[in-house]
mmCIF file of C-alpha atoms in Angstrom:
data_model
loop_
_atom_site.group_PDB
_atom_site.id
_atom_site.type_symbol
_atom_site.label_atom_id
_atom_site.label_comp_id
_atom_site.label_asym_id
_atom_site.label_seq_id
_atom_site.Cartn_x
_atom_site.Cartn_y
_atom_site.Cartn_z
ATOM 1 C CA MET A 1 19.807 -0.890 0.355
ATOM 2 C CA GLY A 2 18.253 -0.975 3.797
ATOM 3 C CA GLY A 3 14.958 -2.102 2.318
ATOM 4 C CA THR A 4 16.701 -4.907 0.418
ATOM 5 C CA TRP A 5 18.411 -6.220 3.544
ATOM 6 C CA ARG A 6 15.172 -5.973 5.497
ATOM 7 C CA ALA A 7 13.320 -7.983 2.820
ATOM 8 C CA ALA A 8 16.046 -10.615 2.851
ATOM 9 C CA TRP A 9 15.751 -11.038 6.599
ATOM 10 C CA GLU A 10 11.953 -10.945 6.643
ATOM 11 C CA ALA A 11 11.460 -13.578 3.934
ATOM 12 C CA PRO A 12 12.697 -16.529 6.058
ATOM 13 C CA GLU A 13 10.631 -15.262 8.985
ATOM 14 C CA ALA A 14 7.495 -15.161 6.837
ATOM 15 C CA GLN A 15 8.181 -18.646 5.529
ATOM 16 C CA GLN A 16 8.705 -19.917 9.068
ATOM 17 C CA GLU A 17 5.421 -18.339 10.165
ATOM 18 C CA GLN A 18 3.572 -19.957 7.242
ATOM 19 C CA GLN A 19 5.090 -23.329 8.100
ATOM 20 C CA GLN A 20 4.026 -22.952 11.727
ATOM 21 C CA GLN A 21 0.474 -22.078 10.663
ATOM 22 C CA LYS A 22 0.380 -25.139 8.401
ATOM 23 C CA GLN A 23 1.592 -27.373 11.233
ATOM 24 C CA GLN A 24 -0.985 -25.885 13.600
ATOM 25 C CA LYS A 25 -3.758 -26.553 11.072
ATOM 26 C CA GLN A 26 -2.639 -30.159 10.686
ATOM 27 C CA GLN A 27 -2.442 -30.562 14.458
ATOM 28 C CA ARG A 28 -5.967 -29.187 14.893
ATOM 29 C CA ALA A 29 -7.220 -31.626 12.292
ATOM 30 C CA HIS A 30 -5.402 -34.456 14.084
ATOM 31 C CA ASN A 31 -6.842 -33.435 17.444
ATOM 32 C CA THR A 32 -10.363 -33.246 16.028
ATOM 33 C CA ALA A 33 -10.030 -36.710 14.538
ATOM 34 C CA ALA A 34 -8.672 -38.133 17.775
ATOM 35 C CA ALA A 35 -11.344 -36.488 19.885
ATOM 36 C CA SER A 36 -14.051 -39.046 19.054
ATOM 37 C CA ALA A 37 -13.664 -41.590 21.822
ATOM 38 C CA GLY A 38 -13.364 -45.145 20.566
ATOM 39 C CA ALA A 39 -13.056 -44.034 16.964
ATOM 40 C CA SER A 40 -12.257 -46.897 14.596
ATOM 41 C CA LEU A 41 -10.213 -44.753 12.268
ATOM 42 C CA ASP A 42 -6.555 -44.097 12.743
ATOM 43 C CA PRO A 43 -6.423 -40.402 13.762
ATOM 44 C CA LYS A 44 -3.641 -39.776 11.255
ATOM 45 C CA GLU A 45 -5.790 -41.212 8.469
ATOM 46 C CA ALA A 46 -8.800 -39.186 9.562
ATOM 47 C CA ALA A 47 -6.692 -36.030 9.719
ATOM 48 C CA LYS A 48 -5.833 -36.418 6.018
ATOM 49 C CA PHE A 49 -9.475 -36.054 5.115
ATOM 50 C CA ALA A 50 -10.168 -33.381 7.731
ATOM 51 C CA ALA A 51 -7.551 -31.181 6.092
ATOM 52 C CA LEU A 52 -9.357 -31.595 2.747
ATOM 53 C CA ALA A 53 -12.882 -31.126 4.120
ATOM 54 C CA SER A 54 -13.588 -27.986 2.121
ATOM 55 C CA SER A 55 -13.035 -29.910 -1.123
ATOM 56 C CA TRP A 56 -15.690 -32.639 -0.836
ATOM 57 C CA TRP A 57 -18.012 -31.124 -3.440
ATOM 58 C CA GLU A 58 -15.445 -29.620 -5.805
ATOM 59 C CA PRO A 59 -16.094 -31.225 -9.223
ATOM 60 C CA THR A 60 -12.394 -31.545 -10.068
ATOM 61 C CA GLY A 61 -11.052 -31.671 -6.516
ATOM 62 C CA PRO A 62 -9.381 -34.497 -4.594
ATOM 63 C CA PHE A 63 -12.703 -36.304 -4.104
ATOM 64 C CA ALA A 64 -13.687 -36.327 -7.772
ATOM 65 C CA PRO A 65 -12.996 -40.106 -7.923
ATOM 66 C CA LEU A 66 -15.690 -40.662 -5.276
ATOM 67 C CA HIS A 67 -18.198 -38.728 -7.378
ATOM 68 C CA ARG A 68 -17.368 -40.985 -10.327
ATOM 69 C CA LEU A 69 -17.638 -44.065 -8.115
ATOM 70 C CA ASN A 70 -20.968 -43.098 -6.578
ATOM 71 C CA PRO A 71 -23.329 -44.224 -9.385
ATOM 72 C CA ALA A 72 -21.841 -47.744 -9.396
ATOM 73 C CA ARG A 73 -21.998 -48.209 -5.640
ATOM 74 C CA CYS A 74 -25.571 -46.863 -5.543
ATOM 75 C CA GLN A 75 -26.494 -49.339 -8.276
ATOM 76 C CA PHE A 76 -25.084 -52.204 -6.206
ATOM 77 C CA ILE A 77 -26.757 -50.982 -3.024
ATOM 78 C CA ARG A 78 -30.109 -50.794 -4.783
ATOM 79 C CA ALA A 79 -29.771 -54.342 -6.128
ATOM 80 C CA ALA A 80 -28.369 -55.867 -2.927
ATOM 81 C CA VAL A 81 -30.990 -54.326 -0.635
ATOM 82 C CA CYS A 82 -33.862 -55.206 -2.953
ATOM 83 C CA ALA A 83 -32.672 -58.793 -3.333
ATOM 84 C CA TYR A 84 -32.305 -59.185 0.431
ATOM 85 C CA ALA A 85 -35.533 -57.419 1.380
ATOM 86 C CA GLY A 86 -37.655 -58.620 -1.530
ATOM 87 C CA ALA A 87 -38.264 -55.030 -2.641
ATOM 88 C CA ASP A 88 -38.842 -53.807 -6.183
ATOM 89 C CA PRO A 89 -35.547 -52.560 -7.702
ATOM 90 C CA SER A 90 -37.454 -50.589 -10.336
ATOM 91 C CA SER A 91 -39.150 -48.468 -7.688
ATOM 92 C CA PRO A 92 -38.038 -44.829 -7.681
ATOM 93 C CA GLU A 93 -37.442 -45.111 -3.930
ATOM 94 C CA PRO A 94 -36.647 -48.778 -3.254
ATOM 95 C CA LEU A 95 -35.149 -48.036 0.174
ATOM 96 C CA ALA A 96 -38.298 -46.319 1.453
ATOM 97 C CA GLY A 97 -39.129 -47.381 5.012
ATOM 98 C CA LEU A 98 -35.586 -48.573 5.739
ATOM 99 C CA THR A 99 -33.057 -47.028 8.113
ATOM 100 C CA ALA A 100 -29.517 -46.719 6.772
ATOM 101 C CA LEU A 101 -26.240 -45.898 8.506
ATOM 102 C CA ASP A 102 -23.417 -44.383 6.439
ATOM 103 C CA VAL A 103 -20.200 -44.918 8.418
ATOM 104 C CA GLY A 104 -17.385 -42.551 7.486
ATOM 105 C CA CYS A 105 -19.728 -40.330 5.488
ATOM 106 C CA GLY A 106 -17.180 -37.652 4.667
ATOM 107 C CA GLY A 107 -18.892 -34.784 2.876
ATOM 108 C CA GLY A 108 -22.160 -36.673 2.410
ATOM 109 C CA ILE A 109 -21.823 -37.828 -1.203
ATOM 110 C CA LEU A 110 -23.285 -41.283 -0.566
ATOM 111 C CA ALA A 111 -25.601 -40.241 2.275
ATOM 112 C CA GLU A 112 -27.480 -37.847 0.018
ATOM 113 C CA SER A 113 -27.928 -40.519 -2.649
ATOM 114 C CA LEU A 114 -29.265 -42.987 -0.067
ATOM 115 C CA ALA A 115 -31.810 -40.400 1.015
ATOM 116 C CA ARG A 116 -32.986 -39.961 -2.567
ATOM 117 C CA LEU A 117 -33.420 -43.709 -2.785
ATOM 118 C CA GLY A 118 -35.928 -43.358 0.047
ATOM 119 C CA ALA A 119 -33.933 -44.358 3.131
ATOM 120 C CA THR A 120 -33.943 -42.586 6.477
ATOM 121 C CA VAL A 121 -30.211 -41.975 6.804
ATOM 122 C CA THR A 122 -27.885 -41.492 9.737
ATOM 123 C CA ALA A 123 -24.463 -40.396 8.486
ATOM 124 C CA ILE A 124 -21.506 -40.344 10.875
ATOM 125 C CA ASP A 125 -17.875 -39.344 10.680
ATOM 126 C CA VAL A 126 -15.171 -38.963 13.310
ATOM 127 C CA THR A 127 -13.973 -35.605 11.994
ATOM 128 C CA ARG A 128 -15.968 -32.482 12.705
ATOM 129 C CA GLN A 129 -14.706 -30.804 9.531
ATOM 130 C CA ASN A 130 -16.283 -33.482 7.345
ATOM 131 C CA VAL A 131 -19.622 -33.310 9.145
ATOM 132 C CA ASP A 132 -19.624 -29.522 8.856
ATOM 133 C CA ALA A 133 -18.883 -29.755 5.123
ATOM 134 C CA ALA A 134 -21.749 -32.191 4.665
ATOM 135 C CA ALA A 135 -24.058 -29.934 6.659
ATOM 136 C CA ALA A 136 -23.091 -26.927 4.552
ATOM 137 C CA HIS A 137 -24.073 -28.845 1.435
ATOM 138 C CA ALA A 138 -27.246 -29.995 3.174
ATOM 139 C CA ALA A 139 -29.111 -26.736 3.001
ATOM 140 C CA ARG A 140 -29.533 -27.031 -0.765
ATOM 141 C CA ASP A 141 -32.251 -29.694 -0.796
ATOM 142 C CA PRO A 142 -34.989 -29.613 1.848
ATOM 143 C CA LEU A 143 -36.362 -33.014 0.752
ATOM 144 C CA VAL A 144 -33.052 -34.747 1.418
ATOM 145 C CA ALA A 145 -32.544 -32.640 4.533
ATOM 146 C CA ALA A 146 -35.637 -34.204 6.047
ATOM 147 C CA ARG A 147 -34.204 -37.709 5.583
ATOM 148 C CA VAL A 148 -30.581 -37.363 6.716
ATOM 149 C CA ARG A 149 -28.993 -36.719 10.092
ATOM 150 C CA TYR A 150 -25.276 -36.097 10.481
ATOM 151 C CA GLU A 151 -23.295 -36.577 13.648
ATOM 152 C CA CYS A 152 -19.621 -36.427 14.542
ATOM 153 C CA VAL A 153 -19.376 -39.734 16.378
ATOM 154 C CA SER A 154 -17.738 -43.128 16.041
ATOM 155 C CA ALA A 155 -19.488 -46.371 15.154
ATOM 156 C CA GLU A 156 -18.449 -47.781 18.519
ATOM 157 C CA THR A 157 -20.362 -45.027 20.286
ATOM 158 C CA LEU A 158 -23.531 -45.952 18.402
ATOM 159 C CA VAL A 159 -23.079 -49.546 19.567
ATOM 160 C CA GLU A 160 -22.848 -48.293 23.143
ATOM 161 C CA ARG A 161 -26.131 -46.438 22.614
ATOM 162 C CA GLY A 162 -27.776 -49.681 21.533
ATOM 163 C CA LEU A 163 -28.761 -48.434 18.070
ATOM 164 C CA ALA A 164 -29.498 -50.691 15.105
ATOM 165 C CA PHE A 165 -30.180 -50.084 11.418
ATOM 166 C CA ASP A 166 -31.644 -52.025 8.516
ATOM 167 C CA VAL A 167 -28.664 -51.251 6.277
ATOM 168 C CA VAL A 168 -25.138 -50.351 7.407
ATOM 169 C CA ILE A 169 -22.695 -49.110 4.760
ATOM 170 C CA ALA A 170 -18.962 -48.468 5.057
ATOM 171 C CA SER A 171 -17.798 -47.255 1.658
ATOM 172 C CA GLU A 172 -14.091 -46.590 1.045
ATOM 173 C CA VAL A 173 -13.462 -46.569 4.790
ATOM 174 C CA ILE A 174 -12.149 -49.936 5.973
ATOM 175 C CA GLU A 175 -8.777 -49.451 4.256
ATOM 176 C CA HIS A 176 -8.192 -46.494 6.585
ATOM 177 C CA VAL A 177 -9.023 -48.139 9.923
ATOM 178 C CA ARG A 178 -6.556 -49.443 12.469
ATOM 179 C CA ARG A 179 -8.108 -52.885 13.077
ATOM 180 C CA PRO A 180 -10.332 -54.008 10.170
ATOM 181 C CA ASP A 181 -11.582 -57.173 11.899
ATOM 182 C CA GLU A 182 -12.812 -55.229 14.933
ATOM 183 C CA PHE A 183 -14.319 -52.607 12.656
ATOM 184 C CA VAL A 184 -16.390 -55.227 10.806
ATOM 185 C CA ALA A 185 -17.515 -56.698 14.129
ATOM 186 C CA THR A 186 -18.651 -53.235 15.231
ATOM 187 C CA LEU A 187 -20.604 -52.749 12.016
ATOM 188 C CA ALA A 188 -22.260 -56.149 12.492
ATOM 189 C CA ARG A 189 -23.459 -55.140 15.960
ATOM 190 C CA LEU A 190 -25.187 -52.117 14.447
ATOM 191 C CA LEU A 191 -27.438 -54.248 12.243
ATOM 192 C CA VAL A 192 -31.092 -54.932 12.991
ATOM 193 C CA GLY A 193 -31.337 -58.557 14.117
ATOM 194 C CA SER A 194 -27.852 -58.602 15.612
ATOM 195 C CA SER A 195 -27.433 -61.367 18.175
ATOM 196 C CA SER A 196 -24.716 -63.100 20.170
ATOM 197 C CA GLU A 197 -24.922 -66.256 18.083
ATOM 198 C CA GLY A 198 -21.531 -67.540 17.013
ATOM 199 C CA ALA A 199 -19.826 -66.850 13.740
ATOM 200 C CA ILE A 200 -20.505 -69.229 10.913
ATOM 201 C CA GLU A 201 -17.897 -71.835 10.359
ATOM 202 C CA GLY A 202 -15.417 -71.696 7.528
ATOM 203 C CA ASP A 203 -12.218 -69.933 6.645
ATOM 204 C CA GLY A 204 -13.678 -67.408 4.248
ATOM 205 C CA SER A 205 -11.775 -68.922 1.351
ATOM 206 C CA GLY A 206 -14.884 -68.845 -0.782
ATOM 207 C CA ALA A 207 -14.362 -65.158 -1.435
ATOM 208 C CA GLY A 208 -12.645 -64.037 -4.574
ATOM 209 C CA GLY A 209 -9.057 -63.002 -4.251
ATOM 210 C CA GLY A 210 -6.440 -61.039 -6.047
ATOM 211 C CA GLY A 211 -6.867 -60.493 -9.720
ATOM 212 C CA GLY A 212 -10.651 -60.696 -9.572
ATOM 213 C CA GLY A 213 -11.295 -64.121 -8.047
ATOM 214 C CA ALA A 214 -14.675 -65.700 -7.437
ATOM 215 C CA ASP A 215 -17.331 -64.115 -5.291
ATOM 216 C CA PRO A 216 -18.142 -65.838 -1.981
ATOM 217 C CA GLY A 217 -21.764 -66.078 -3.069
ATOM 218 C CA PRO A 218 -24.838 -66.360 -0.904
ATOM 219 C CA VAL A 219 -25.410 -69.096 1.614
ATOM 220 C CA PRO A 220 -27.264 -71.836 -0.315
ATOM 221 C CA GLY A 221 -30.995 -71.848 0.275
ATOM 222 C CA SER A 222 -31.124 -68.526 2.108
ATOM 223 C CA ALA A 223 -33.992 -66.163 1.494
ATOM 224 C CA SER A 224 -31.541 -63.665 0.049
ATOM 225 C CA GLN A 225 -30.142 -66.229 -2.354
ATOM 226 C CA ARG A 226 -33.607 -67.277 -3.513
ATOM 227 C CA SER A 227 -34.454 -63.630 -4.096
ATOM 228 C CA ALA A 228 -31.188 -63.057 -5.947
ATOM 229 C CA ARG A 229 -31.822 -66.097 -8.151
ATOM 230 C CA GLY A 230 -35.312 -64.868 -8.929
ATOM 231 C CA ARG A 231 -34.192 -61.361 -9.845
ATOM 232 C CA HIS A 232 -30.825 -61.974 -11.447
ATOM 233 C CA GLY A 233 -31.049 -65.522 -12.798
ATOM 234 C CA ALA A 234 -28.165 -66.915 -10.747
ATOM 235 C CA ALA A 235 -28.067 -70.702 -10.619
ATOM 236 C CA HIS A 236 -28.272 -72.506 -7.289
ATOM 237 C CA GLY A 237 -25.027 -71.933 -5.438
ATOM 238 C CA ALA A 238 -23.630 -69.632 -8.117
ATOM 239 C CA PRO A 239 -22.344 -66.243 -7.009
ATOM 240 C CA PRO A 240 -24.750 -63.444 -7.983
ATOM 241 C CA MET A 241 -22.046 -61.181 -9.340
ATOM 242 C CA LEU A 242 -23.427 -57.913 -10.675
ATOM 243 C CA GLY A 243 -22.296 -56.224 -13.819
ATOM 244 C CA ASP A 244 -22.213 -56.764 -17.566
ATOM 245 C CA ASP A 245 -25.403 -58.588 -18.686
ATOM 246 C CA ASN A 246 -26.363 -59.257 -15.056
ATOM 247 C CA THR A 247 -26.564 -55.595 -14.114
ATOM 248 C CA PRO A 248 -29.925 -54.441 -12.709
ATOM 249 C CA PRO A 249 -31.533 -51.153 -13.764
ATOM 250 C CA PRO A 250 -29.530 -48.145 -12.542
ATOM 251 C CA PRO A 251 -30.995 -46.114 -9.683
ATOM 252 C CA ARG A 252 -32.820 -42.920 -10.523
ATOM 253 C CA ASP A 253 -30.261 -41.001 -8.496
ATOM 254 C CA SER A 254 -26.720 -41.553 -9.661
ATOM 255 C CA GLY A 255 -25.127 -39.317 -7.071
ATOM 256 C CA GLY A 256 -24.250 -36.720 -9.698
ATOM 257 C CA GLU A 257 -22.292 -36.786 -12.892
ATOM 258 C CA PRO A 258 -18.543 -36.255 -12.618
ATOM 259 C CA GLY A 259 -17.764 -32.596 -12.606
ATOM 260 C CA GLU A 260 -21.392 -31.749 -11.786
ATOM 261 C CA PRO A 261 -22.160 -32.506 -8.144
ATOM 262 C CA ASP A 262 -25.803 -32.759 -7.113
ATOM 263 C CA ASN A 263 -27.471 -29.884 -5.358
ATOM 264 C CA ASP A 264 -28.209 -32.308 -2.611
ATOM 265 C CA GLY A 265 -28.846 -31.545 1.026
ATOM 266 C CA ALA A 266 -28.770 -33.224 4.406
ATOM 267 C CA ALA A 267 -29.797 -32.193 7.856
ATOM 268 C CA ALA A 268 -26.980 -31.394 10.211
ATOM 269 C CA GLY A 269 -27.132 -31.643 13.945
ATOM 270 C CA GLY A 270 -29.362 -33.812 16.043
ATOM 271 C CA SER A 271 -28.444 -37.174 17.387
ATOM 272 C CA ALA A 272 -28.180 -40.535 15.694
ATOM 273 C CA ASP A 273 -30.350 -41.839 18.516
ATOM 274 C CA ASP A 274 -33.360 -40.286 16.810
ATOM 275 C CA ALA A 275 -32.836 -42.198 13.553
ATOM 276 C CA GLY A 276 -31.577 -45.617 14.611
ATOM 277 C CA GLY A 277 -33.908 -48.304 15.510
ATOM 278 C CA GLY A 278 -36.047 -51.176 14.891
ATOM 279 C CA GLY A 279 -36.294 -52.105 11.313
ATOM 280 C CA GLY A 280 -37.922 -50.400 8.397
ATOM 281 C CA ALA A 281 -41.056 -51.073 6.457
ATOM 282 C CA GLY A 282 -39.143 -52.648 3.601
ATOM 283 C CA GLY A 283 -39.541 -56.095 5.123
ATOM 284 C CA ALA A 284 -35.864 -57.083 5.305
ATOM 285 C CA PRO A 285 -35.467 -60.274 7.397
ATOM 286 C CA ALA A 286 -32.555 -58.700 9.272
ATOM 287 C CA GLY A 287 -29.869 -56.097 8.778
ATOM 288 C CA LEU A 288 -27.636 -55.941 5.706
ATOM 289 C CA LEU A 289 -23.989 -54.815 5.723
ATOM 290 C CA ILE A 290 -22.437 -53.366 2.569
ATOM 291 C CA VAL A 291 -18.707 -52.624 2.300
ATOM 292 C CA SER A 292 -16.775 -51.178 -0.619
ATOM 293 C CA THR A 293 -13.015 -50.962 -0.616
ATOM 294 C CA LEU A 294 -9.796 -51.645 -2.532
ATOM 295 C CA ASN A 295 -8.322 -55.090 -3.106
ATOM 296 C CA ARG A 296 -4.650 -55.652 -2.238
ATOM 297 C CA THR A 297 -3.222 -56.774 -5.561
ATOM 298 C CA PRO A 298 -0.351 -55.686 -7.838
ATOM 299 C CA VAL A 299 -2.973 -54.197 -10.147
ATOM 300 C CA SER A 300 -4.481 -52.061 -7.378
ATOM 301 C CA PHE A 301 -1.034 -50.805 -6.413
ATOM 302 C CA ALA A 302 -0.387 -49.777 -10.007
ATOM 303 C CA VAL A 303 -3.806 -48.177 -10.500
ATOM 304 C CA ALA A 304 -4.822 -46.731 -7.119
ATOM 305 C CA VAL A 305 -1.420 -45.686 -5.799
ATOM 306 C CA VAL A 306 1.095 -45.199 -8.608
ATOM 307 C CA GLY A 307 -1.410 -44.163 -11.249
ATOM 308 C CA ALA A 308 -3.925 -42.152 -9.242
ATOM 309 C CA GLU A 309 -1.507 -40.468 -6.841
ATOM 310 C CA TYR A 310 1.826 -40.132 -8.654
ATOM 311 C CA ILE A 311 1.000 -40.097 -12.376
ATOM 312 C CA ALA A 312 -2.527 -38.761 -12.890
ATOM 313 C CA GLY A 313 -2.558 -36.837 -9.604
ATOM 314 C CA VAL A 314 -6.321 -37.290 -9.210
ATOM 315 C CA VAL A 315 -5.887 -37.797 -5.449
ATOM 316 C CA PRO A 316 -3.206 -36.370 -3.141
ATOM 317 C CA VAL A 317 -0.038 -38.389 -2.656
ATOM 318 C CA GLY A 318 -0.333 -40.440 0.529
ATOM 319 C CA THR A 319 -4.110 -40.844 0.347
ATOM 320 C CA HIS A 320 -3.774 -44.627 0.273
ATOM 321 C CA ASP A 321 -1.478 -47.101 1.969
ATOM 322 C CA TRP A 322 -1.506 -50.226 -0.214
ATOM 323 C CA ARG A 323 -0.573 -52.383 2.771
ATOM 324 C CA ARG A 324 -3.952 -51.511 4.339
ATOM 325 C CA PHE A 325 -5.976 -52.685 1.347
ATOM 326 C CA ILE A 326 -8.296 -55.610 2.133
ATOM 327 C CA THR A 327 -8.681 -58.691 -0.059
ATOM 328 C CA PRO A 328 -12.152 -60.198 -0.569
ATOM 329 C CA GLN A 329 -11.003 -63.295 1.360
ATOM 330 C CA GLU A 330 -9.948 -61.184 4.336
ATOM 331 C CA LEU A 331 -13.184 -59.193 4.292
ATOM 332 C CA SER A 332 -15.275 -62.354 4.009
ATOM 333 C CA LEU A 333 -13.416 -63.988 6.898
ATOM 334 C CA ALA A 334 -13.855 -60.905 9.099
ATOM 335 C CA ALA A 335 -17.566 -60.927 8.289
ATOM 336 C CA ARG A 336 -17.892 -64.620 9.113
ATOM 337 C CA GLU A 337 -16.139 -64.110 12.417
ATOM 338 C CA ALA A 338 -18.688 -61.383 13.143
ATOM 339 C CA GLY A 339 -21.557 -63.773 12.434
ATOM 340 C CA LEU A 340 -22.320 -62.562 8.913
ATOM 341 C CA ALA A 341 -22.686 -64.560 5.709
ATOM 342 C CA PRO A 342 -21.363 -63.233 2.381
ATOM 343 C CA LEU A 343 -24.177 -62.639 -0.106
ATOM 344 C CA MET A 344 -23.248 -60.610 -3.183
ATOM 345 C CA MET A 345 -20.077 -59.078 -4.613
ATOM 346 C CA ALA A 346 -19.084 -57.030 -7.648
ATOM 347 C CA GLY A 347 -16.054 -55.242 -8.942
ATOM 348 C CA MET A 348 -16.113 -51.594 -9.979
ATOM 349 C CA GLY A 349 -14.086 -50.617 -13.012
ATOM 350 C CA MET A 350 -13.473 -47.495 -15.051
ATOM 351 C CA THR A 351 -15.165 -47.012 -18.417
ATOM 352 C CA THR A 352 -13.555 -45.241 -21.354
ATOM 353 C CA GLY A 353 -15.662 -42.201 -20.490
ATOM 354 C CA GLY A 354 -14.212 -41.984 -16.998
ATOM 355 C CA LEU A 355 -17.250 -43.315 -15.122
ATOM 356 C CA MET A 356 -17.182 -46.333 -12.837
ATOM 357 C CA ARG A 357 -19.394 -49.332 -13.598
ATOM 358 C CA LEU A 358 -20.133 -52.679 -11.970
ATOM 359 C CA THR A 359 -18.092 -55.561 -13.334
ATOM 360 C CA ASP A 360 -16.905 -59.030 -12.346
ATOM 361 C CA ASP A 361 -13.281 -57.870 -11.971
ATOM 362 C CA THR A 362 -12.526 -57.312 -8.267
ATOM 363 C CA SER A 363 -8.793 -56.772 -8.705
ATOM 364 C CA VAL A 364 -8.963 -53.053 -7.804
ATOM 365 C CA ASN A 365 -12.275 -51.716 -6.460
ATOM 366 C CA TYR A 366 -15.002 -54.030 -5.203
ATOM 367 C CA ILE A 367 -18.211 -53.899 -3.179
ATOM 368 C CA ALA A 368 -19.871 -56.706 -1.201
ATOM 369 C CA SER A 369 -22.940 -57.364 0.932
ATOM 370 C CA PHE A 370 -23.303 -59.538 4.031
ATOM 371 C CA GLY A 371 -26.308 -60.730 6.035
ATOM 372 C CA HIS A 372 -26.760 -62.274 9.454
ATOM 373 C CA ALA A 373 -25.657 -65.901 9.502
ATOM 374 C CA HIS A 374 -28.590 -66.892 11.698
ATOM 375 C CA THR A 375 -31.034 -65.713 9.006
ATOM 376 C CA ALA A 376 -29.242 -67.456 6.156
ATOM 377 C CA GLU A 377 -30.393 -70.989 6.881
ATOM 378 C CA LEU A 378 -29.385 -73.874 4.662
ATOM 379 C CA ALA A 379 -32.066 -75.463 2.549
ATOM 380 C CA THR A 380 -33.248 -78.788 3.846
#
């Protein structure tokens, strides 16, 4: 009897101790996220991912959707960079000679793919747990390790250091930041060729909106538009949407099949100062910004929140706040205010086999590229 009473009293105490340990773990994650001075991300949002840091490379874990998304975003990045820089998209390493910054790199899924495409990559995140997870996965591939540097630092800190990159990518990040407009402006200042010239005029209404509206398209007559027309057959002034019959060849590296993560690697430690700098050998006229995110539409609420979190359970409940989703118009306007011109855009949709592919439907996931306004001159 005494043992029974003792067990009854000890059970609540054990539960209370477990709850305290859980709260302490969450608080440590929150403190780590908040520790990066000037961090763009909301510390609470960053703490969500810090708590899941050990799961980045689990084939069926909470980040499995990112593994399925990775081939499509790499395909867009390959096409957008090659069109802007005049590089050969069929090259096995079309990003060779270019410096790339992966902002909000998480466990390194995209950073490793960029390295395999030939880029010299700096990958940053504001949570130490994510950087450590990426570094742990780094040791598996010495080739990639030689091309990637990770650092726990904010994008704002890199601006303060005066760094610049040929390509800056923020993939599935902007919907988690506190002030998206300021975040885009920070990214713009990290591009090679950044200047204090004013933002281009316009209200950004050329961007496609809810339900898969039209793409903002390139600035008429720009070098990037001429290259896009030459490679993808877009008519003058028509938006070079990627996908369907207009889809370029897929990159050699797809970032790993779902359920079978790559044995990729990336070098941990070091400083981003060593990798940033003055333009790559790819010949890009100036820096290129690429952003992928979720559109704020009824469809995205049904698919990304209700479906993914509450029905299918493929991501933890609370991963996304639909009110933070960014429409293409809002993203285009923020870019214009930062002095960038919208160039290319594509939707990313699910196939029957569970993979993501480029499409012209931007109602849920979409990805877009932007170039410096002062390099996108109108044709005379």
